[in-house]
Coordinates of C-alpha atoms in Angstrom, one line a residue:
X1 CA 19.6 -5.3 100.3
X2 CA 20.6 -6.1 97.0
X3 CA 17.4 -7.4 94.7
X4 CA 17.8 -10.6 92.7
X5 CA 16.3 -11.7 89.7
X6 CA 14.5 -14.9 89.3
X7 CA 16.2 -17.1 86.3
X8 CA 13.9 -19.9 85.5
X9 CA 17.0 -22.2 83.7
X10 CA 18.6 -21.6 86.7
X11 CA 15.8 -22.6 89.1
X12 CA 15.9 -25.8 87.3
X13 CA 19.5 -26.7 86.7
X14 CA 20.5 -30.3 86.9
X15 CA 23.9 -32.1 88.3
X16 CA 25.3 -34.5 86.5
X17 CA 24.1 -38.3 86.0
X18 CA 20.4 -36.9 86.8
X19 CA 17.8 -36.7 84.1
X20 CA 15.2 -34.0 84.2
X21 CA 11.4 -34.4 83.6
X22 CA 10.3 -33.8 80.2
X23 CA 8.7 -30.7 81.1
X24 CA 11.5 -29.6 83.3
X25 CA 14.1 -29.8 80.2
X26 CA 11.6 -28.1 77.8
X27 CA 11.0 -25.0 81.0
X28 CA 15.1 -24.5 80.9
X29 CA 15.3 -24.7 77.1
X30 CA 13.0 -21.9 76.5
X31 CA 13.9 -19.7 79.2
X32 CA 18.3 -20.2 78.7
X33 CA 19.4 -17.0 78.4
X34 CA 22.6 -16.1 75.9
X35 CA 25.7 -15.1 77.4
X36 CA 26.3 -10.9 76.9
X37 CA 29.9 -11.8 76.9
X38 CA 29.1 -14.3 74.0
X39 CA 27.2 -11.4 72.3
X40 CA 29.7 -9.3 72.7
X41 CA 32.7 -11.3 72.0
X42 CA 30.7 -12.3 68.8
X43 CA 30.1 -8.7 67.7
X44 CA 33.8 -7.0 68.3
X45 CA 35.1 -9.2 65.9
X46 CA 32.5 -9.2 62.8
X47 CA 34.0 -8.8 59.5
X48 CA 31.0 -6.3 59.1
X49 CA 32.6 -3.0 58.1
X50 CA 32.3 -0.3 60.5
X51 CA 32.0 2.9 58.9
X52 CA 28.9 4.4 60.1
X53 CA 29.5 7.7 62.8
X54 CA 27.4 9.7 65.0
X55 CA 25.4 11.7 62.0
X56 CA 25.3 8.6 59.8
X57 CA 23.1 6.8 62.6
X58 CA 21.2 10.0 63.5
X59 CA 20.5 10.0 59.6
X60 CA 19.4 6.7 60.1
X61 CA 16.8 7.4 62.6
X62 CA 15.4 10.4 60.9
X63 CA 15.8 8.6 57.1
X64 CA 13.3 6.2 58.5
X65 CA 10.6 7.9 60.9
X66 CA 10.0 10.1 58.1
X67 CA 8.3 8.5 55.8
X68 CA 4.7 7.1 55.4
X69 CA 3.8 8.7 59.0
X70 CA 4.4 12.1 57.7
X71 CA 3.1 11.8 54.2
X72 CA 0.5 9.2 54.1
X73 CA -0.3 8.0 57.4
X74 CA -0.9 11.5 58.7
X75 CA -4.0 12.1 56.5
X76 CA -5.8 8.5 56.5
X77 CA -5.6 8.8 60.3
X78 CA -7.4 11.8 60.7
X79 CA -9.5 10.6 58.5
X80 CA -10.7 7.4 59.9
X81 CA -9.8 7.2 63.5
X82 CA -8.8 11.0 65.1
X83 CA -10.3 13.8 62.7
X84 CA -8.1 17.1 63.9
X85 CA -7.0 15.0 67.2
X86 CA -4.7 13.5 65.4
X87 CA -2.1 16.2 66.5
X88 CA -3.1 14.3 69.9
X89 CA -2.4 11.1 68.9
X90 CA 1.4 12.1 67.6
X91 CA 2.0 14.0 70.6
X92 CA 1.1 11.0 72.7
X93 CA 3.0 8.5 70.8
X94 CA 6.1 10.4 70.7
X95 CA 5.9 10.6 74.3
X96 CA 5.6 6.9 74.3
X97 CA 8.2 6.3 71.9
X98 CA 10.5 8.5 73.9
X99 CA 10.2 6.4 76.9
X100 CA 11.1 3.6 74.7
X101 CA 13.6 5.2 73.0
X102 CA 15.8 5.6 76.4
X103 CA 15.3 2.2 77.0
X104 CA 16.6 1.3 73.9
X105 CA 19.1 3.3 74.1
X106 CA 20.5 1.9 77.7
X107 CA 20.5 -1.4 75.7
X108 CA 22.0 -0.3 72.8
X109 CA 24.9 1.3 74.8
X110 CA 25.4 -2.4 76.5
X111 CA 25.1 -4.5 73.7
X112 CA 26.0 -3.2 70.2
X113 CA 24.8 -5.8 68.3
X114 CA 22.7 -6.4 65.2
X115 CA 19.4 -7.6 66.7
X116 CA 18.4 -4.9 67.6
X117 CA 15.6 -6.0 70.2
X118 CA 15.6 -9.5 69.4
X119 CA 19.2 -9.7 71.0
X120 CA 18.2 -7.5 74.0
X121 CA 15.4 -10.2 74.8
X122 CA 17.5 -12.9 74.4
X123 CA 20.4 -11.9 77.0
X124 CA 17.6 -10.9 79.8
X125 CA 14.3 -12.7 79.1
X126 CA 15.6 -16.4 77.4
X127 CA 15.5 -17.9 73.7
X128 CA 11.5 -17.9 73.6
X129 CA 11.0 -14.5 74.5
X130 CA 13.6 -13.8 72.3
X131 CA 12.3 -16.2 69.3
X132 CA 9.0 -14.0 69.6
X133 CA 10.3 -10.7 69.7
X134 CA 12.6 -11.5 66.2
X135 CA 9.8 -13.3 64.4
X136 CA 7.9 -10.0 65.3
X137 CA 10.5 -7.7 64.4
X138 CA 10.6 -9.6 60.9
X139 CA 6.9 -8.7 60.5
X140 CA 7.5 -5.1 61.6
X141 CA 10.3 -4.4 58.8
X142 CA 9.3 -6.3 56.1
X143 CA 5.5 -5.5 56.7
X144 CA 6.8 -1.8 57.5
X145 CA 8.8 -1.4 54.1
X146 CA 6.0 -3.0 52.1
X147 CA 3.8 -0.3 53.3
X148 CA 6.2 2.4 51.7
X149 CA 6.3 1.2 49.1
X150 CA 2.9 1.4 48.4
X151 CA 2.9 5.1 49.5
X152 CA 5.8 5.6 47.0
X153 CA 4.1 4.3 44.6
X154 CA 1.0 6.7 45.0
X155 CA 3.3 9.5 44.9
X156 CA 4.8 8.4 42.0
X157 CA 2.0 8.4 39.9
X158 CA 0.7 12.4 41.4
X159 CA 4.3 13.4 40.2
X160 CA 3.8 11.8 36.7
X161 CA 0.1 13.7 36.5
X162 CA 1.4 16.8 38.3
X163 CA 4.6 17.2 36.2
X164 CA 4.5 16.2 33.3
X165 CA 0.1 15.6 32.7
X166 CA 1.1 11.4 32.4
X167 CA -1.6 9.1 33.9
X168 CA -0.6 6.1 34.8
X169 CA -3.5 3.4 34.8
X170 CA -5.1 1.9 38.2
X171 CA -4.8 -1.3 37.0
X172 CA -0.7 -1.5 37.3
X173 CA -0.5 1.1 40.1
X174 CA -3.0 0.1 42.3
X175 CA -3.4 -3.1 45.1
X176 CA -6.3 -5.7 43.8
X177 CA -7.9 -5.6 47.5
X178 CA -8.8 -2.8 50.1
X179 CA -9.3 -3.0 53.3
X180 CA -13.2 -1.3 54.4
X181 CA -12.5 0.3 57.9
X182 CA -16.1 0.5 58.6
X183 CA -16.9 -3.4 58.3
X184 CA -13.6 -4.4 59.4
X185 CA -12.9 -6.9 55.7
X186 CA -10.8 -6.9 52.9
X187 CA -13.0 -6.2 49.1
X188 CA -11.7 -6.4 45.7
X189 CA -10.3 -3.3 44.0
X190 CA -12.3 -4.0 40.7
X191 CA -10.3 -2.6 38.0
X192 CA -7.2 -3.0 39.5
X193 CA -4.2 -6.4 39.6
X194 CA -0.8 -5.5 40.9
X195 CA 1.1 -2.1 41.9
X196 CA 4.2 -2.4 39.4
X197 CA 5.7 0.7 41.1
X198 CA 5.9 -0.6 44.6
X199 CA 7.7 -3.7 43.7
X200 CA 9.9 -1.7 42.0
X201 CA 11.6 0.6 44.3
X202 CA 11.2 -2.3 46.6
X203 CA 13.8 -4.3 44.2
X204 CA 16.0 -1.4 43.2
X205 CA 16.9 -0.8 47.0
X206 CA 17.3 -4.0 47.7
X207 CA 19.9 -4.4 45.1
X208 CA 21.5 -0.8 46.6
X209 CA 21.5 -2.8 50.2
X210 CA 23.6 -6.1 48.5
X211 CA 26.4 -3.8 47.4
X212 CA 27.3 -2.1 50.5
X213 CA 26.2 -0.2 53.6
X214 CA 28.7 2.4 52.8
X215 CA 27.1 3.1 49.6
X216 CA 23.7 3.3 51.2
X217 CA 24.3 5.6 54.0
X218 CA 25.3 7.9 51.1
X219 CA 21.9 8.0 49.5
X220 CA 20.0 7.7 52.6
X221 CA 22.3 11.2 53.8
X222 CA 21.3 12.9 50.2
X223 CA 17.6 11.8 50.9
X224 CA 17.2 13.1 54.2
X225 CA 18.3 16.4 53.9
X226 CA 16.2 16.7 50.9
X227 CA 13.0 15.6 53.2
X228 CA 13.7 17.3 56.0
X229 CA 13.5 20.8 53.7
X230 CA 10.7 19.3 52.0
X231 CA 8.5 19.2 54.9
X232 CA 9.5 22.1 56.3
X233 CA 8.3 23.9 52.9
X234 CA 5.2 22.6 53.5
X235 CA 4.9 23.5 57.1
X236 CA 5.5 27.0 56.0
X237 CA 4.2 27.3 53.0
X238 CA 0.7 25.5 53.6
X239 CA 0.2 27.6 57.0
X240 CA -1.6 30.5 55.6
X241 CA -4.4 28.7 53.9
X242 CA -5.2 27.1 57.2
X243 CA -8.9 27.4 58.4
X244 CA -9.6 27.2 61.8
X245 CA -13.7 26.2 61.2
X246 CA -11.8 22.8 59.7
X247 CA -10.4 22.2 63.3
X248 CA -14.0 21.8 64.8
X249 CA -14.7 19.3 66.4
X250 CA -11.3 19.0 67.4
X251 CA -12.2 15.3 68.5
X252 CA -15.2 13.8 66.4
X253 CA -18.2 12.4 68.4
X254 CA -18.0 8.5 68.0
X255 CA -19.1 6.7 64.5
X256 CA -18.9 2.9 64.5
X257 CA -15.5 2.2 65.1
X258 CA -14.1 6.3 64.2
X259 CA -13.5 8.9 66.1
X260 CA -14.2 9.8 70.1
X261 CA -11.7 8.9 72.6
X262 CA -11.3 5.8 71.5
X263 CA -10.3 7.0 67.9
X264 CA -7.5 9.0 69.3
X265 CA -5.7 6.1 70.6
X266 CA -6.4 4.0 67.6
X267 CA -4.9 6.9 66.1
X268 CA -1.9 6.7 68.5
X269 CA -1.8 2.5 67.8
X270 CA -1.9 3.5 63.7
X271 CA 0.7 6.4 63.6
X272 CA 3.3 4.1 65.7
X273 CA 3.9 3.0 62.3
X274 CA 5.8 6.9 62.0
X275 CA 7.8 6.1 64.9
X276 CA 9.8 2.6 64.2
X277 CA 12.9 4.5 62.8
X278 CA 14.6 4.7 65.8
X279 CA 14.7 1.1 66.3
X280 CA 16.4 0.8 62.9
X281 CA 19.2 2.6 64.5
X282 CA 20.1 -0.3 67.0
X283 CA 20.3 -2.6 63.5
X284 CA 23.4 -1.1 62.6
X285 CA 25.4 -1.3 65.6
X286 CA 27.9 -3.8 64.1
X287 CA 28.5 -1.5 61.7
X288 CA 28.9 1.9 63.9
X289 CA 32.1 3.4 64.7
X290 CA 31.4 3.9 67.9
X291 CA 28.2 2.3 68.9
X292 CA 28.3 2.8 73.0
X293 CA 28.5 6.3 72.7
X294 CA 26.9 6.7 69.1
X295 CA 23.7 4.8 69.3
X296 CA 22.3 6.7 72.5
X297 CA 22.1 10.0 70.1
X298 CA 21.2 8.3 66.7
X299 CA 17.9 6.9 68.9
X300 CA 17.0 10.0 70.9
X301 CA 17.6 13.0 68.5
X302 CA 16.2 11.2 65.6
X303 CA 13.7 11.2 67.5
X304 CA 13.1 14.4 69.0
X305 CA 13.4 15.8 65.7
X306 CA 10.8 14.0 63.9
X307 CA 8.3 14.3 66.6
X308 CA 8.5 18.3 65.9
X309 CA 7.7 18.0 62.3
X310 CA 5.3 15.0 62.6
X311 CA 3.1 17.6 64.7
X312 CA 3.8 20.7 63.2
X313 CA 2.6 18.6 59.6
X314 CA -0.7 17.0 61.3
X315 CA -1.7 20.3 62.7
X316 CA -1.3 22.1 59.6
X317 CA -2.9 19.7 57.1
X318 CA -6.0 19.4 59.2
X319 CA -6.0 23.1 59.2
X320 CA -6.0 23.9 55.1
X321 CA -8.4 20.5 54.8
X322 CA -11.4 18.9 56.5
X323 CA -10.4 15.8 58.5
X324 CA -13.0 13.7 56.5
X325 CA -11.1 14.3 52.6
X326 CA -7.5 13.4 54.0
X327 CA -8.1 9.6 53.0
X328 CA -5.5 9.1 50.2
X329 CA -2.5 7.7 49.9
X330 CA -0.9 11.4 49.2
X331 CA -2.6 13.3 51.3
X332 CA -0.2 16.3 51.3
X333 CA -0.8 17.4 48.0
X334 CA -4.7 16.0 48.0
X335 CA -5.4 19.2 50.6
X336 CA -3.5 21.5 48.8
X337 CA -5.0 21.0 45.1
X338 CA -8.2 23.3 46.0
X339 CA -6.1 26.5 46.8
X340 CA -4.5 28.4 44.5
X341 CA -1.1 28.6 43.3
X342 CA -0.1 25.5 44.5
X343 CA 1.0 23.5 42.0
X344 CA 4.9 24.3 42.7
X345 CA 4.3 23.4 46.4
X346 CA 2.6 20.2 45.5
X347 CA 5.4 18.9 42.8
X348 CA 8.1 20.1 45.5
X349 CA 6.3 17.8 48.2
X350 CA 6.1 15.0 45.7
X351 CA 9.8 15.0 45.1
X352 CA 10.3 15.2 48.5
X353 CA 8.1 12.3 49.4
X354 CA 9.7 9.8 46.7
X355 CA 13.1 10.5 48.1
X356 CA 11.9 10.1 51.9
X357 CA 9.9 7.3 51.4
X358 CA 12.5 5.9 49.3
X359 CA 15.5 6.2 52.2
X360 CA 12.8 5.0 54.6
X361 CA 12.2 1.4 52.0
X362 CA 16.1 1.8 52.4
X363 CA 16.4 1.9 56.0
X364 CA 13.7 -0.8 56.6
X365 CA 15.2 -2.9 53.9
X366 CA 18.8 -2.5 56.0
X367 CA 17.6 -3.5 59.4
X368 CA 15.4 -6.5 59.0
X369 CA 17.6 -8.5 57.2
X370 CA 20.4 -7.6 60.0
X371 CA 17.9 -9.4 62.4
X372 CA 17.4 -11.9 60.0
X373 CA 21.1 -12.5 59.7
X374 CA 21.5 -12.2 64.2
X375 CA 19.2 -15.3 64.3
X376 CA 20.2 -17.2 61.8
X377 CA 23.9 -17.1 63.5
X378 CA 22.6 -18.0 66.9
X379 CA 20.9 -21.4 64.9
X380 CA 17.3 -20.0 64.7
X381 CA 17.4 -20.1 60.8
X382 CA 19.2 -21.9 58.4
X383 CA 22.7 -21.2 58.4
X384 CA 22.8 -19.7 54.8
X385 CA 21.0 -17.2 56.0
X386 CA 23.6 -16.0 58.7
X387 CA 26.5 -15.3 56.1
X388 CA 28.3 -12.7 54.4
X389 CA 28.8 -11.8 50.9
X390 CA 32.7 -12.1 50.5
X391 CA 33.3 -9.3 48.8
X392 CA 30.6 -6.9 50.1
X393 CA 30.5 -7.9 53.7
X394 CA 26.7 -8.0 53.3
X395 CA 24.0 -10.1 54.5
X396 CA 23.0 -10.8 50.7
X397 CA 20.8 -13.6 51.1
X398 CA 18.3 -12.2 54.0
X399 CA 18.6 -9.3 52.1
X400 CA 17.5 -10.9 48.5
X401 CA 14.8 -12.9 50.0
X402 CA 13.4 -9.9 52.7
X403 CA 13.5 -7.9 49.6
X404 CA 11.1 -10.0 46.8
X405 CA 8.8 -10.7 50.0
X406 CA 8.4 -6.9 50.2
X407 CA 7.9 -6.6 46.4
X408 CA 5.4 -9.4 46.2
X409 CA 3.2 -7.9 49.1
X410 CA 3.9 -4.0 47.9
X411 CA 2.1 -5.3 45.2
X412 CA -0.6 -7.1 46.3
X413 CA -1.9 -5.2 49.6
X414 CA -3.4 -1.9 50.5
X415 CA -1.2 0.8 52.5
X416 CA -3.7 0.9 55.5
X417 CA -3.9 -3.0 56.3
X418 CA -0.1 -3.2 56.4
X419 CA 0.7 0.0 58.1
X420 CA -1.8 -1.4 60.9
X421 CA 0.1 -5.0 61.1
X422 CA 3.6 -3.1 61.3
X423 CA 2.4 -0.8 64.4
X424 CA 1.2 -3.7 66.5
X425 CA 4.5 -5.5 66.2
X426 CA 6.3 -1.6 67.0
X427 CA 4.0 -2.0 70.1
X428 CA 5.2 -5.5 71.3
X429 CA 8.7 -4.7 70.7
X430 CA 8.7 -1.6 72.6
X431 CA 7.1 -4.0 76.1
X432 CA 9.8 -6.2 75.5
X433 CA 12.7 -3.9 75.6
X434 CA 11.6 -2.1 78.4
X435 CA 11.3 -5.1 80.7
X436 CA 14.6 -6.1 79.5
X437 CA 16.3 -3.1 80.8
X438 CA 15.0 -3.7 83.9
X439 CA 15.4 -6.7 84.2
X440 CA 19.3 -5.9 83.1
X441 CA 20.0 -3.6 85.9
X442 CA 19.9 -6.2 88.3
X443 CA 21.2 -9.1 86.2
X444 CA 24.3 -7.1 85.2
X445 CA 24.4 -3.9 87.2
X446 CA 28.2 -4.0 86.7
X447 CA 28.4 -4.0 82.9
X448 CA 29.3 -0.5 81.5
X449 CA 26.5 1.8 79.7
X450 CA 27.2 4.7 77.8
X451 CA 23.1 5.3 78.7
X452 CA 20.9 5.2 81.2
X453 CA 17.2 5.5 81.5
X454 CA 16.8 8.7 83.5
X455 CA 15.4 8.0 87.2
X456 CA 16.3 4.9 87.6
X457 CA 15.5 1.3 86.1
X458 CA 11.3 1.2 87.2
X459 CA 10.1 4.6 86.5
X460 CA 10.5 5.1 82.4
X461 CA 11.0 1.4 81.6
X462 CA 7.3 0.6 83.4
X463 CA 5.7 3.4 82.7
X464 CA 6.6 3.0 78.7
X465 CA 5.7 -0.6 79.2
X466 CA 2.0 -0.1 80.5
X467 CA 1.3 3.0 78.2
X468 CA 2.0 0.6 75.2
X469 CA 0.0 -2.3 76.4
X470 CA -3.0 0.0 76.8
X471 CA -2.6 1.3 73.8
X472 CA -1.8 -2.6 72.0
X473 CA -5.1 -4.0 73.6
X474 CA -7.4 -0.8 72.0
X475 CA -6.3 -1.9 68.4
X476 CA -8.9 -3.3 66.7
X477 CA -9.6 -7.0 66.8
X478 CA -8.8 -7.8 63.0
X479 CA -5.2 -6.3 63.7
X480 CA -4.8 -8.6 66.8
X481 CA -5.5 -11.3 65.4
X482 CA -3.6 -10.8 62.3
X483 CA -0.6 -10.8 65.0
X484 CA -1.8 -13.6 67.0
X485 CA -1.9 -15.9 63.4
X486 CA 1.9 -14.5 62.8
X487 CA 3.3 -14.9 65.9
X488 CA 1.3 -18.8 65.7
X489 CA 3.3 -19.1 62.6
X490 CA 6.5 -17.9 64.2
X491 CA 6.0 -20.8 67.1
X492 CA 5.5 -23.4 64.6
X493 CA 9.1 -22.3 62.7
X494 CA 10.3 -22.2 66.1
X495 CA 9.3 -25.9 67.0
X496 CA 10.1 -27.7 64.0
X497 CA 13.5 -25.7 63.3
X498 CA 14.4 -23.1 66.3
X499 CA 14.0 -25.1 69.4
X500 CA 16.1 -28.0 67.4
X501 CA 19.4 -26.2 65.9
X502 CA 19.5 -23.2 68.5
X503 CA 23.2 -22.8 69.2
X504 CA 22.8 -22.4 72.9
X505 CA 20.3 -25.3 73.6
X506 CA 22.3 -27.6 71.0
X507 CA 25.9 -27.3 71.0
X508 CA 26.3 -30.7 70.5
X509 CA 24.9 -30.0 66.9
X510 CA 27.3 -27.5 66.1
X511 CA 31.0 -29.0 64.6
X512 CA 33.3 -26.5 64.5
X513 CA 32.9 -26.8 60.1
X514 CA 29.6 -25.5 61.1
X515 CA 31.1 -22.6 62.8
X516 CA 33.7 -21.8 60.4
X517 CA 30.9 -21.9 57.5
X518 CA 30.0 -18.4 58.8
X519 CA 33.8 -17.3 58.2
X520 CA 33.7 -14.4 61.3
X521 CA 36.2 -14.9 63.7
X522 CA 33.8 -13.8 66.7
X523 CA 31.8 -17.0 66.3
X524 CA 33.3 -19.8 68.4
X525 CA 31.1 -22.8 70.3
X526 CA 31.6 -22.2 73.9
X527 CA 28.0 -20.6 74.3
X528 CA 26.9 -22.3 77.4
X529 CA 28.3 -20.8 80.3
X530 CA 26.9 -20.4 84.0
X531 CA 24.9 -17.6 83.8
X532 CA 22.7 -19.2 81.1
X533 CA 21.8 -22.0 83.7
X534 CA 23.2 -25.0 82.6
X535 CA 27.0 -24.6 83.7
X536 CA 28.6 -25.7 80.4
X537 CA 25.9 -29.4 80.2
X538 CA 22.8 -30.0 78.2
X539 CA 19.7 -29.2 80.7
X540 CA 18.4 -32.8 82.1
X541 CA 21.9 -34.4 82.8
X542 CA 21.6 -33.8 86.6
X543 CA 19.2 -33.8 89.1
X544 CA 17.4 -29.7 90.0
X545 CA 18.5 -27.7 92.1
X546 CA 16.9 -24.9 94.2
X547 CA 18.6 -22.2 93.0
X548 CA 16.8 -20.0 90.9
X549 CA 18.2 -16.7 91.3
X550 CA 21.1 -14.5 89.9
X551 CA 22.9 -11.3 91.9

């Protein structure tokens, strides 16, 4: 028997001459779906250029999971929520990022497109769903580069001292709050007014992003291999002063709101953070050669191969350090400064950390202004948002605007309090996708797939899916509701400007000048088709009906 899947637009589709209920025409609104062959007609013929092959996108993945996860993130973990369990709590979220990395790579492989998951919500869950997932994704790239910035920053400033004996002054290097783990609240940094650093490299990539994706794959290429040796140098090189006494307890009894169980999965929740690279691959499918077959191994072996070193770096630098002193922002070079003969090591690492965190900024910088440019074409933002630069073939002004944003809060806020807001959006994004490939299988079982979730549609997809939410509800309750206020934001934007110039609920407010403003021949106006439930009429002309299902 062949399983159907409930569409709520559908369920409530009108005939003509009949006017829906209020509520009714609001229901169908928020739950219409976009047309995959829209998507997909819209995406083949971008003016995007596509340049970018199987290793570009693989470099992709890896330039941005390695990054403040491996260098920062890894130590302040330990620290405050894992102690030496931390190896734990990477070897669990890989696993969990790997069952949502085949998921996004079965919906990758479907729908090339930009948006990344925004787009995949949209064709399977409806324009809310959607809504919430991009205004989340926004938080998670923007938030997400702003962290690494910060980190960069603090490397930065060891190099200087390591190098070449320059100390650079707390007061233009440093955030003006902190965030106390221990009573869950900001307090001022006294001493300390703006981190000059972080809104630097912030700015200089963003300019690097305006002049072309070409340019930046380049850099981001350089930069990985450079890492990539980098940590491996350190794996090797930092193994013999390892002292097993500093593994003990391998999970710390409970203190407050550190350590036990508990701490190892709010270490999972915090290092998640590491893991958002892969979902900067999908970002670039517009501009991938080959993105059905392409995408699939960008996700999953960027992946696999920074889930090896993310362990292999944790295990290591809780061995040559106790858990408790891996708190700072460069915690790499912090545990090797009390063994000797080090000071080669520790000024290698530091180079290698400004270049990966660098390509990471880059990476982050690339994808969230792609999303940013997906929405604003489907009517979410303003249209000036959604076009490109005529002689770069750029997103230029998401990209200007996502990129002072990320200076001004690289500046202003400390590394652990934005690291913390980026993994809980991660963590909502990842539910989302996997739901949508189920909910895709049965919805468009026909469509081709250069991927598919192992084991069928339930198994991965819903076991990814409830993994995530367990670990989502353990975050603290500060982090919740920092997301609850965004994503309240995000509904408000949505009310007063989504829900009233979306291109699928209002196609009467779309002219064809307003198409052409976007000058890409894939855009056209004939968005509302059958599948999306309203068969081509504004929802409320017609009287329902009581179909509510689609084969």
């Amino acid at each position: 028997m062949k399983l159907k899947f409930p569409n709520v637009a559908q369920a409530f589709r009108a005939e003509p001459g009949e006017q829906l209920p209020l509520w009714k025409h609001i229901l169908v609104r928020l739950f219409t779906r976009k047309s995959i062959d829209q998507i997909l007609r819209e995406g083949s013929n971008t003016q995007m250029r596509r340049v970018l092959g199987r290793l570009d996108l693989i470099a992709i993945g890896v330039g941005a999971i390695i990054g403040s996860g491996i260098f920062v993130l890894t130590g302040v973990a330990a620290a405050e929520n894992a102690g030496p369990a931390i190896i734990v709590s990477f070897i669990i979220a890989g696993v969990i990022s790997g069952l949502s990395a085949f998921s996004y790579s079965e919906m990758a492989s479907m729908v090339p497109i930009s948006g990344s998951a925004y787009t995949y919500t949209y064709a399977t869950l409806g324009e809310f769903l959607g809504w919430i997932i991009g205004w989340d994704l926004i938080l998670e790239y923007l938030v997400g580069a702003a962290t690494v910035s910060v980190s960069w920053s603090a490397y930065v400033v060891s190099f200087f001292k390591d190098v070449f004996n320059v100390k650079f002054t707390p007061k233009t290097t440093q955030a003006p709050i902190l965030w106390d783990n221990d009573t869950l609240s900001f307090k001022v940094n006294h001493g300390s007014y703006i981190n000059i650093p972080a809104m630097f490299i912030s700015l200089l990539v963003t300019v690097l992003l305006v002049l072309g994706i070409r340019q930046a794959s380049w850099v981001n290429q350089t930069i990985v291999v450079i890492k990539i040796v980098v940590v491996l140098f350190f794996i090797f090189g930092a193994c013999r002063f390892v002292d097993r006494s500093n593994y003990k307890p391998f999970v710390p009894p409970r203190e407050g709101h550190s350590y036990g169980a508990q701490g190892v999965f709010k270490g999972t929740q915090r290092v998640f953070f590491a893991y958002i690279g892969f979902d900067a691959v999908s970002t670039a499918s517009q501009e991938a050669k080959d993105p059905q077959r392409d995408l699939p191994w960008g996700i999953c072996a960027s992946l696999g191969i920074c889930t090896a070193l993310y362990i292999g770096v944790s295990a290591v630098l809780c061995g040559i350090m106790s858990y408790k002193d891996l708190g700072g922002a460069s915690p790499l070079t912090d545990a090797l400064i009390p063994h000797k003969n080090t000071r080669w090591l520790r000024i290698l690492i530091e180079l290698g950390a400004i270049c990966g965190l660098s390509s990471v900024i880059l990476i982050l910088l690339m994808g969230q202004p792609r999303i940013f440019f997906t929405m604003a074409r489907d009517g979410m933002f303003p249209k000036i948002f959604g076009r490109l630069h005529h002689r770069f073939k750029t997103p230029y002004v998401p990209t200007i605007v996502s990129g002072i944003v990320c200076a001004v809060l690289g500046g202003v806020l400390p590394v652990d309090i934005l690291g913390d807001m980026t993994s809980v959006g991660t963590l909502l994004a990842f539910i989302l996708v996997n739901i949508g490939v189920i909910v895709m299988r049965y919805t468009h079982p026909e469509m081709e797939r250069g991927f598919r979730v192992p084991f069928g549609p339930f198994l991965f997809p819903i076991l990814g899916a409830a993994i995530v939410l367990v670990v989502l509800v353990l975050s603290d309750g500060p982090t919740i509701y920092r997301l609850f206020i965004w994503l309240a934001i995000g509904l408000f934007v949505y009310g007063f400007y989504g829900y009233r110039w979306s291109r699928v609920g209002n196609p009467q407010k779309w002219s064809p000048e307003d198409i052409a403003y976007f000058q890409d021949s894939g855009l056209d106006s004939m968005y509302m088709d059958e599948e999306q439930g309203v068969g081509g009429e504004m929802p409320g002309k017609g009287k329902t009906t009581a179909e509510g299902v689609v084969s």
